[in-house]
Coordinates of C-alpha atoms (C1' of nucleotides) in Angstrom, one line a residue:
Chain U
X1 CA 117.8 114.3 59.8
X2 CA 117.1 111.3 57.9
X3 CA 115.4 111.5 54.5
X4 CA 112.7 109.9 56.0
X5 CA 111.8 111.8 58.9
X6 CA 111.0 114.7 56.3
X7 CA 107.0 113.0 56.5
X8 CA 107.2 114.6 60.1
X9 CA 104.2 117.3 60.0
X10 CA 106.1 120.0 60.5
X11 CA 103.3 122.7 61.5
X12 CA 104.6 124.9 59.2
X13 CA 107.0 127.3 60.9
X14 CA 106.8 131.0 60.5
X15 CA 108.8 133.8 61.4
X16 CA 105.6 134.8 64.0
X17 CA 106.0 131.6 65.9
X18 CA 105.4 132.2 69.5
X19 CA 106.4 136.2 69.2
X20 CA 104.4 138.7 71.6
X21 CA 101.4 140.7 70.2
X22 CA 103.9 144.0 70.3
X23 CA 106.5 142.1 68.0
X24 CA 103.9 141.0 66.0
X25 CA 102.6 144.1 65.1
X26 CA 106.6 145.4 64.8
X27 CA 106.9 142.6 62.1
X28 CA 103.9 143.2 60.4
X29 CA 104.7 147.1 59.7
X30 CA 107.9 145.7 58.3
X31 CA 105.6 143.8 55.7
X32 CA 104.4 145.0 52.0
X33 CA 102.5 142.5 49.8
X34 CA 103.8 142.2 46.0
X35 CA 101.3 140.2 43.5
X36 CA 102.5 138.2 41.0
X37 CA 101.7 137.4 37.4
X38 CA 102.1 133.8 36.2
X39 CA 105.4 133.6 34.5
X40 CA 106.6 136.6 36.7
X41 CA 110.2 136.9 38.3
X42 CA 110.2 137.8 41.7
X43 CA 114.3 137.7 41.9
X44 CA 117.2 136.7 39.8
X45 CA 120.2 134.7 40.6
X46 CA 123.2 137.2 41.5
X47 CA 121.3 140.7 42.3
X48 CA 121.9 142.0 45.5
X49 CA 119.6 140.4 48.3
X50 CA 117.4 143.0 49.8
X51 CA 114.7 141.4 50.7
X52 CA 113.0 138.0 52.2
X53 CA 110.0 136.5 51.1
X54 CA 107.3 134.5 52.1
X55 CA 104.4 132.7 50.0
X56 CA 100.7 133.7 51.0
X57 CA 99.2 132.6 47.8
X58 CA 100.4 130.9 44.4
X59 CA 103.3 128.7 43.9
X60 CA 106.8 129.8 43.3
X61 CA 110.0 127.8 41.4
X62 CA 113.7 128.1 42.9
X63 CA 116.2 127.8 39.9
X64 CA 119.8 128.2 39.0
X65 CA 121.4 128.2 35.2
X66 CA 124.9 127.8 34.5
X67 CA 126.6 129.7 31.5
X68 CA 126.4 126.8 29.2
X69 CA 122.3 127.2 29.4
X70 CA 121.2 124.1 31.6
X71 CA 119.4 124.4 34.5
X72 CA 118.6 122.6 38.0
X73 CA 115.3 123.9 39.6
X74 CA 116.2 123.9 43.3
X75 CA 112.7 124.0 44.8
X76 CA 108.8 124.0 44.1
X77 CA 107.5 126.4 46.8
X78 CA 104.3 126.8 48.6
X79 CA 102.2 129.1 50.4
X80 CA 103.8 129.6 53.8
X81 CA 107.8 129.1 52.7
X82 CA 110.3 131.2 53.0
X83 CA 112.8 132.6 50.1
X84 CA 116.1 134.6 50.8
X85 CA 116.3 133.8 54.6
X86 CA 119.7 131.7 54.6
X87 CA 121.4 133.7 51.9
X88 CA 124.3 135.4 51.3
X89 CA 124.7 138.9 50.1
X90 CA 123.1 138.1 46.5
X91 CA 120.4 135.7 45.8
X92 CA 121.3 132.1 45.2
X93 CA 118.8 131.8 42.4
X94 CA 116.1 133.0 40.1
X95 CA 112.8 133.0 41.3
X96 CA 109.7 133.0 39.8
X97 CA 105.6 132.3 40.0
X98 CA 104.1 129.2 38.6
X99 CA 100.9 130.7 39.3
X100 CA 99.2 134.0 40.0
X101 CA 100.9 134.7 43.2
X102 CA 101.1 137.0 46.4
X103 CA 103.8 137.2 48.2
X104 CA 104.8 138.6 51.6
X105 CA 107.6 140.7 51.3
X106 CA 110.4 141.8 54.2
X107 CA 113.4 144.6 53.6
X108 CA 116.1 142.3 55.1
X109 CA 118.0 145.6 56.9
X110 CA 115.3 145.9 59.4
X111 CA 114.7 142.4 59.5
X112 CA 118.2 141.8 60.8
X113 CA 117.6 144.3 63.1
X114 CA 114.7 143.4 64.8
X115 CA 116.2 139.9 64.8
X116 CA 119.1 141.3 67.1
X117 CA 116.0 142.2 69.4
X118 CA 114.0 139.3 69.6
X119 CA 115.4 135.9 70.6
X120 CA 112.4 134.2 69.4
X121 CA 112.5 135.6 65.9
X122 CA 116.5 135.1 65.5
X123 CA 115.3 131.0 66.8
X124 CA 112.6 131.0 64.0
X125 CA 114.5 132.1 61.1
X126 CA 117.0 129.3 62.8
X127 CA 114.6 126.6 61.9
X128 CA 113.2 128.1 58.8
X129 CA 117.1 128.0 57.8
X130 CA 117.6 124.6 59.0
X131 CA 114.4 123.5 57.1
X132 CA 115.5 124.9 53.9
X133 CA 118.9 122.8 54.3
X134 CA 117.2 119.4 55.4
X135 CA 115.0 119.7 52.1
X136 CA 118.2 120.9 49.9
X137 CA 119.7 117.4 51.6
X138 CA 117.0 115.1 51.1
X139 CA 117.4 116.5 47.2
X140 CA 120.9 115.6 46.8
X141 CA 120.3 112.5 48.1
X142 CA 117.3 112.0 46.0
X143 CA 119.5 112.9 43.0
X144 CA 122.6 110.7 44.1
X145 CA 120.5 107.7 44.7
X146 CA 117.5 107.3 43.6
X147 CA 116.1 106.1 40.2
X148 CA 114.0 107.9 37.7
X149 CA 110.6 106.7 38.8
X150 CA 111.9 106.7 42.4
X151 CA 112.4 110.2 42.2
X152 CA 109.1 110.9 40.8
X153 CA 107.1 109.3 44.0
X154 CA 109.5 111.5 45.8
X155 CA 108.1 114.7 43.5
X156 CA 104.7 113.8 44.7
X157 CA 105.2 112.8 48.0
X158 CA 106.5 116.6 48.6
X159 CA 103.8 117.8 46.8
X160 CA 101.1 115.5 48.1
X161 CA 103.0 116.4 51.8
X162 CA 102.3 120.2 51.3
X163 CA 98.9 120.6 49.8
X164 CA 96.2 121.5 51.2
X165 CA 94.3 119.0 53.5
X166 CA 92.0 117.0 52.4
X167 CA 92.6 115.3 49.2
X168 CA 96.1 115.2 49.9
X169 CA 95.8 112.3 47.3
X170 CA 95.0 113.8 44.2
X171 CA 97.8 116.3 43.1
X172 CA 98.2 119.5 41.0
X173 CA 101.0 119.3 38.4
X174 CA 101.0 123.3 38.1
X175 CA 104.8 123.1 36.6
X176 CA 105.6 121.9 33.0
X177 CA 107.5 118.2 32.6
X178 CA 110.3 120.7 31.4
X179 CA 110.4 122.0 35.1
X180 CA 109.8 118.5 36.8
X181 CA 112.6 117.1 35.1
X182 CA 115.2 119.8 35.9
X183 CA 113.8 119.6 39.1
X184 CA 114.8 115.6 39.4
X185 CA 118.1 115.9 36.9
X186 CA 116.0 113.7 34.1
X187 CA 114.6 114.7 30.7
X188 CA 111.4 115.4 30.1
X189 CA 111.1 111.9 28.3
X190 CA 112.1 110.4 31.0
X191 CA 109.8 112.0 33.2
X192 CA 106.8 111.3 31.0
X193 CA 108.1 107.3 30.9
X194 CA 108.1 107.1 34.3
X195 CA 104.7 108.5 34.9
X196 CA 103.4 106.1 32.8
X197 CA 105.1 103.2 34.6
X198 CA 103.7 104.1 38.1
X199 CA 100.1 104.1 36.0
X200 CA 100.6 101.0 34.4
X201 CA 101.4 99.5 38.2
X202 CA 98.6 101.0 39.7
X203 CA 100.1 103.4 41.8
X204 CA 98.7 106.9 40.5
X205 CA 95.9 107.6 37.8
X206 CA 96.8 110.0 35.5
X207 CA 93.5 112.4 34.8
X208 CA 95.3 114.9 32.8
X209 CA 98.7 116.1 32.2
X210 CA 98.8 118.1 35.4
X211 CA 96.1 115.9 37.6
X212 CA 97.5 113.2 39.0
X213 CA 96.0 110.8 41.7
X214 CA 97.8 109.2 44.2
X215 CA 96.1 105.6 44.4
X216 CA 98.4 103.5 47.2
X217 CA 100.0 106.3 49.3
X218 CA 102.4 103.8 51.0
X219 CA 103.9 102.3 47.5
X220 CA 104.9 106.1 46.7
X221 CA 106.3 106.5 50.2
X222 CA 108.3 103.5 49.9
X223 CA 109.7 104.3 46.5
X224 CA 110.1 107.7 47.8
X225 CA 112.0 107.2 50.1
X226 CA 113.8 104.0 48.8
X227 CA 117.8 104.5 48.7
Chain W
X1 CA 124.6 131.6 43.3
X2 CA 126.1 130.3 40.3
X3 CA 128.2 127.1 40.4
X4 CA 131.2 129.0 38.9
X5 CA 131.3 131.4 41.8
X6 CA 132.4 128.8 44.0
X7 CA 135.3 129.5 42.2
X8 CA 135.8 133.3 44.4
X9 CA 139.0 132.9 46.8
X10 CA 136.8 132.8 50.3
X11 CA 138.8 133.8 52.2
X12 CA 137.3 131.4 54.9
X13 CA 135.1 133.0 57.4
X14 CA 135.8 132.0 60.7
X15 CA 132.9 132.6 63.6
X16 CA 136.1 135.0 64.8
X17 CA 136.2 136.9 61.6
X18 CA 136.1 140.3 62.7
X19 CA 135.0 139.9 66.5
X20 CA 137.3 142.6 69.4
X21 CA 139.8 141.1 71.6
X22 CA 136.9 140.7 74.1
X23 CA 134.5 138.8 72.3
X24 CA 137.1 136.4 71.5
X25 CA 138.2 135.9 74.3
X26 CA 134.5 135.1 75.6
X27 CA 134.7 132.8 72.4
X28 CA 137.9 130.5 73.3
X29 CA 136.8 130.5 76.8
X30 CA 134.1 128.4 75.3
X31 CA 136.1 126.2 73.1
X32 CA 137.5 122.6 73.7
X33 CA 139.4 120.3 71.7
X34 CA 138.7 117.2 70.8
X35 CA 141.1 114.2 69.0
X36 CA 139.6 111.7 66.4
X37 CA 141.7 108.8 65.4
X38 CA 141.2 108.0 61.4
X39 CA 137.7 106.1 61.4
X40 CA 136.5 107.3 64.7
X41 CA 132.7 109.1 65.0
X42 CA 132.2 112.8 65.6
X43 CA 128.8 112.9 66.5
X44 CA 125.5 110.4 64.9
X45 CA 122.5 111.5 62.4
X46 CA 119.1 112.2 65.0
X47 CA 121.1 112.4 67.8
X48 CA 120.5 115.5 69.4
X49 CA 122.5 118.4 68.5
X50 CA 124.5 119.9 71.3
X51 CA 127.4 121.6 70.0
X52 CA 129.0 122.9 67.3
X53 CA 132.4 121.6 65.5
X54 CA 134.8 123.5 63.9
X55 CA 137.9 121.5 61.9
X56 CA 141.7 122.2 62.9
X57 CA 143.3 119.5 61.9
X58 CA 142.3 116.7 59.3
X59 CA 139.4 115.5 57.4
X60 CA 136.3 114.4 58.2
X61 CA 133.0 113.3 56.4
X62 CA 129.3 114.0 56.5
X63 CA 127.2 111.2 55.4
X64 CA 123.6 110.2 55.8
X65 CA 121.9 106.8 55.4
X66 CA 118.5 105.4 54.5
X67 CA 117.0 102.4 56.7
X68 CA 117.7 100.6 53.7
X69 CA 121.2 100.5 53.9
X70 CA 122.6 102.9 50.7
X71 CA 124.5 106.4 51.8
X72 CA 124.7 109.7 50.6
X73 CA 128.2 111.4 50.8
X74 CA 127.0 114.9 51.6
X75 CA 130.6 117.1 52.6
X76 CA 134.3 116.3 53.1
X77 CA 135.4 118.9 55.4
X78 CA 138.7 120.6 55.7
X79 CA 140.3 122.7 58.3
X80 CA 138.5 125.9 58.7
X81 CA 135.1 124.1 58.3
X82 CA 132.1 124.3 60.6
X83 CA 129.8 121.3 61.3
X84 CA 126.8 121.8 63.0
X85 CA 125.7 125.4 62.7
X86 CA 122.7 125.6 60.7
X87 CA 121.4 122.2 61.7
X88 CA 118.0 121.6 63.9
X89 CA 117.3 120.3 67.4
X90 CA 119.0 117.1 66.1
X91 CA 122.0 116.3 63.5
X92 CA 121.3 115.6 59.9
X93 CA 123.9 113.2 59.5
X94 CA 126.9 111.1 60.9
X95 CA 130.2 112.6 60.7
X96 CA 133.5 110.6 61.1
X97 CA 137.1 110.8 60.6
X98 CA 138.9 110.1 57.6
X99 CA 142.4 110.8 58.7
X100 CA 143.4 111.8 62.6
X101 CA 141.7 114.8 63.2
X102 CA 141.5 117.2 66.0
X103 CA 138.0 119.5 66.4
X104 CA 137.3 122.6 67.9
X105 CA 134.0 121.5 70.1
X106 CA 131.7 125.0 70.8
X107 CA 128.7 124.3 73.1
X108 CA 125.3 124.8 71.1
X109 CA 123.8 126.7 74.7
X110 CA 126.2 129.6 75.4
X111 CA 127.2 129.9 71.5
X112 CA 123.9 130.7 70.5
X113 CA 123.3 133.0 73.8
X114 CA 126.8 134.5 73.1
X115 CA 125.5 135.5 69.2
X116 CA 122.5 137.0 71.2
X117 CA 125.1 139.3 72.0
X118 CA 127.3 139.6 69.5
X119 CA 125.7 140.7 66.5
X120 CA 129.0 140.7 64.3
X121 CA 129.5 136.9 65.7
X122 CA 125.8 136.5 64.6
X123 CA 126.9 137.5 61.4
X124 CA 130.0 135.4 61.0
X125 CA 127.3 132.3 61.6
X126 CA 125.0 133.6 59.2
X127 CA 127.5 133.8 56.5
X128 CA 129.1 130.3 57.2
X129 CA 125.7 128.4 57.1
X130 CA 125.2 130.6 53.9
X131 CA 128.4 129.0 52.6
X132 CA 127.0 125.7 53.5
X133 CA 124.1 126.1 51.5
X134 CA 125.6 127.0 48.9
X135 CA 128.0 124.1 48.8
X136 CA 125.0 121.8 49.4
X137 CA 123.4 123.4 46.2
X138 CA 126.5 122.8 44.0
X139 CA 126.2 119.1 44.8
X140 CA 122.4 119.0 43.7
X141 CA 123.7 120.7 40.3
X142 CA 126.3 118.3 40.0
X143 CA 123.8 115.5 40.7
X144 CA 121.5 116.5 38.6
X145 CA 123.2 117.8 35.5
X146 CA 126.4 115.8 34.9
X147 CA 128.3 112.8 33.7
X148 CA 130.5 110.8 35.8
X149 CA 133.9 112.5 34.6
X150 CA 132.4 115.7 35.5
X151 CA 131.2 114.8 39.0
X152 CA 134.9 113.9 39.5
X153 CA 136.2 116.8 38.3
X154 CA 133.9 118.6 40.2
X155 CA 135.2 116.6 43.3
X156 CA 139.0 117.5 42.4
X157 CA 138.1 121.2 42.0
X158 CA 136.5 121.5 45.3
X159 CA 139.3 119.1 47.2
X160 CA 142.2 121.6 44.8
X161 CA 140.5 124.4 46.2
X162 CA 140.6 123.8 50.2
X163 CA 144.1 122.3 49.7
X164 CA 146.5 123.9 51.8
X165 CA 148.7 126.8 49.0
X166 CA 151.1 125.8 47.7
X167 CA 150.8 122.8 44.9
X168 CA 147.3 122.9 44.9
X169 CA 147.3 120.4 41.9
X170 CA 148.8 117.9 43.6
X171 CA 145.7 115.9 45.2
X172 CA 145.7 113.5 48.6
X173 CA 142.5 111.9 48.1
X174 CA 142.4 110.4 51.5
X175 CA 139.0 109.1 51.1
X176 CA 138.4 105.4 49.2
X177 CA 136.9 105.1 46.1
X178 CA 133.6 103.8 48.1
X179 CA 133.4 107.3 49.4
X180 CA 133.8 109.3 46.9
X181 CA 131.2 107.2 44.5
X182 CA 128.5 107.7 47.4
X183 CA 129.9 111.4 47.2
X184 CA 129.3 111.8 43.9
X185 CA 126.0 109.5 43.4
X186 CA 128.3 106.9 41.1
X187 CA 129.3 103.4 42.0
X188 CA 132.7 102.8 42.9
X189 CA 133.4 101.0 39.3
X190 CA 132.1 104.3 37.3
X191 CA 134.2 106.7 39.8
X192 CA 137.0 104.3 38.7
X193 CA 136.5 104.3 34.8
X194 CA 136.4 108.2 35.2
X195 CA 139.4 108.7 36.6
X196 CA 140.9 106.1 33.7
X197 CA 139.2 108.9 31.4
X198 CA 140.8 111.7 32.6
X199 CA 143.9 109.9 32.7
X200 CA 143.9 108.7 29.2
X201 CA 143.2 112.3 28.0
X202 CA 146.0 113.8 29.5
X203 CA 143.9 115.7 32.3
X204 CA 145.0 114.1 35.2
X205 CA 147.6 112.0 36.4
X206 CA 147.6 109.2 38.5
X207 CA 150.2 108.2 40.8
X208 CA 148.5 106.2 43.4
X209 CA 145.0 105.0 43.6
X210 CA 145.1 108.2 46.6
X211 CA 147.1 110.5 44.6
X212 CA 146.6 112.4 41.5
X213 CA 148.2 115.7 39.6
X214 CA 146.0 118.1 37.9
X215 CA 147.8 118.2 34.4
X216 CA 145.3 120.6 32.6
X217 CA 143.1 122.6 36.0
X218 CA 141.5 124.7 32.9
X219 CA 139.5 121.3 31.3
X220 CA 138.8 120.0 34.9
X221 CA 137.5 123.6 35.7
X222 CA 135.4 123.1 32.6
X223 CA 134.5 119.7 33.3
X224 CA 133.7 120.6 36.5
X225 CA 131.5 123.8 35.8
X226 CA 130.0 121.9 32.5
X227 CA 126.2 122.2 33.0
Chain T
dC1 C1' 156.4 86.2 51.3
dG2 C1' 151.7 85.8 51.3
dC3 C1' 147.3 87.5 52.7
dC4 C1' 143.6 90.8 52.6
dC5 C1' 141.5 94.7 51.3
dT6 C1' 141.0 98.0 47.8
dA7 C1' 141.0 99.4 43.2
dT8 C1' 140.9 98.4 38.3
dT9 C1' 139.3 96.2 34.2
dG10 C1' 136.1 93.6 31.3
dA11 C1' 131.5 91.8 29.5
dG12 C1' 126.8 92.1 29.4
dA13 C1' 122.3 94.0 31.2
dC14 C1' 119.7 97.8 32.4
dT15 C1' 118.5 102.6 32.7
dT16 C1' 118.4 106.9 30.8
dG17 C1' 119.3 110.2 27.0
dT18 C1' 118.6 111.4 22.1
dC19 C1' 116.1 112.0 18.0
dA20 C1' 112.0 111.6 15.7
dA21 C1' 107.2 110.9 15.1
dG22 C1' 102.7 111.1 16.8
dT23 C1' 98.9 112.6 20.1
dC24 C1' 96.3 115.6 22.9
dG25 C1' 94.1 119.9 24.2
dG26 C1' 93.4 124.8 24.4
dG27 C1' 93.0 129.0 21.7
dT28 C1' 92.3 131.6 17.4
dG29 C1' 90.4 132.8 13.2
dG30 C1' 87.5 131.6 9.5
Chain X
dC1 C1' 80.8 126.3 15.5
dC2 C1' 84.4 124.0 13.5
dA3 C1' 89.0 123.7 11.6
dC4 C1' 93.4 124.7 12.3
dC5 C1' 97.5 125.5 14.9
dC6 C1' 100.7 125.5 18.3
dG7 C1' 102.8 124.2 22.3
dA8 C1' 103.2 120.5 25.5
dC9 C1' 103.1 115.8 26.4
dT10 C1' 103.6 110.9 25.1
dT11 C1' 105.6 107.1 22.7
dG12 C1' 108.9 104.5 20.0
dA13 C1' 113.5 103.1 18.3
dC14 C1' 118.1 103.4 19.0
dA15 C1' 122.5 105.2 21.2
dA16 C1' 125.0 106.3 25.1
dG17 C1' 126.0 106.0 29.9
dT18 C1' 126.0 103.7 34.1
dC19 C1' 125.3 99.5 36.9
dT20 C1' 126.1 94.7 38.0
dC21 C1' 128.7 90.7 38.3
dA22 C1' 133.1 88.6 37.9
dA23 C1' 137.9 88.3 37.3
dT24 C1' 142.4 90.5 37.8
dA25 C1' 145.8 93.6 39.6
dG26 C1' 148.0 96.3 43.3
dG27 C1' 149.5 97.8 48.0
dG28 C1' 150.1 97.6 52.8
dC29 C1' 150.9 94.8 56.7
dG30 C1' 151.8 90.9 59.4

DNA sequence: CGCCCTATTGAGACTTGTCAAGTCGGGTGG
DNA sequence: CCACCCGACTTGACAAGTCTCAATAGGGCG
């Protein structure tokens, strides 16, 4: 999938897709609800992987640290994503709420299980799966080719892309520029710098530190996307 | 996962790891080859995705490009590697020949039906798209976090790696220098300069623009892992 | 042997990182 | 209620890294 196709609505996918009333119900015994404090961990990098997760409220940030103390924040996630689907025996990375949070949360044993059982279920988790690795692409190639203020628009376009409805326009900032910019492989600095440029050319309006507005949607798209 | 871990000996999972006598049976039945002469195409990004690939012989690359004409590197793939397994109703990128190659070709259909009934082939899948994903979120840290002489080393350690035993510090890099910058997020001048680097520090040596000797793997291993 | 494609090397421009100073805003204590 | 304080963000000046453009070198193949 290209990186621009990724402005396809995708309706959201979820592991109850299209599943019966019986394995509805099945699935949602399966389900406890865990409430989060801003600030909170909900995982960390390494520990065994019991469980998946999936956002009902709040927003959640995907990281990974090496030894030497930097880090690269893998994802930004929203209500209705999935965490711990495509993993391996241990976590990938440390997880934690941006916000005051609920998540959903799934023991993966019987999860597995009752994927064994229902095609449709094993073909959601499929495209959740495949999801997850289209947005980990469009990231490296954000990453690999894209300049600082490029990768920005990109930052907002996902953001802009995933909010709620109607004023897709003006976006929440709800993570630090620390986080942004280990999110985009930049400094905080730079970050900052390239906010202000994409003010000074009209393109957003900065209301506060975490309220941005998008003012010409297809200048963001463009350098969003641009290669 | 951490980046070091990539480190761990895997001792390459194969979608026949662990499967009876039977089920492989069912499996090769399934299975056809397919011969790619150097430069020839595997299969093209949004074309729909039909089968899966697994590598016997050769290397191949995954790429993906933006309407605007710059690409993104995203795999080199060695023997033992699977292309196409955790991808959506279409491909996410082009994948061609770097050398003669032959592939395994699995039809998507009955492979997916035969994992309906084959939970430990199920589980082979799982853990090889898991391995993907994990590859893929190397590259982002490597993207994001470091300097050009590390991205190289980074691209030495994972080509020393899936080298076949023996002199594993001995390196065919059978990809040009074009590749590997638009691997690596560099342009082909940088990627140049940073071999020079590693060269003039005693860390590498260079015998041909396509082959170089690991003279120190503990600094590239550093290099490589440096966050 | 010569040609062509690829890779290397050099000089200068541009982008980003680093270090440091200054601003803004929310929260606390006087 | 206001002053202060602290963290987070912004801005500036400079250094370092990478890109761009251009020239040169090297290797494979006719």
């Amino acid at each position: 999938m290209s990186p621009q196709s990724t402005r396809e609505i995708e309706p959201l996918i979820t592991i109850y897709s299209g599943l019966s009333a019986a394995e509805a119900a099945r699935l949602d015994a399966l389900v406890s609800r865990r409430r989060l404090d801003p600030g909170a961990y909900l995982l960390h990098q390494h520990t065994p992987a019991r469980s998946v997760f999936m956002i009902q409220e709040g927003m959640l940030m995907l990281e990974r640290s090496s030894s030497t103390g930097r880090r690269q924040v893998m994802a930004f996630s929203h209500p209705g994503n999935y965490i711990g689907i495509t993993h391996r025996a241990h976590y990938e990375f440390t997880v934690s709420a941006l916000t005051a949070a609920v998540v959903q949360e799934i023991p993966l044993k019987p999860f597995l299980t009752m994927q064994d059982e229902s095609p449709r279920l094993k073909e959601n988790v499929r495209s959740i799966g495949g999801n997850i690795l289209a947005h980990t692409l469009d990231q490296v190639f954000a990453l690999g080719q894209k300049k600082a203020h490029e990768r920005v628009c990109f930052l907002l376009r996902q953001l802009s892309e995933r909010q709620a409805g109607a004023s897709a326009r003006r976006i929440e900032l709800v993570m630090t520029r620390q986080d942004i910019a280990d999110y985009l492989g930049l400094t905080i600095e730079t970050v900052s710098r390239a906010f202000g440029k994409l003010k000074r050319e009209g393109i957003i309006d900065i209301f506060s530190a975490h309220t941005v507005e998008i003012l010409n949607m297809d200048t963001v798209e463009e350098l969003a996307l641009a290669d």
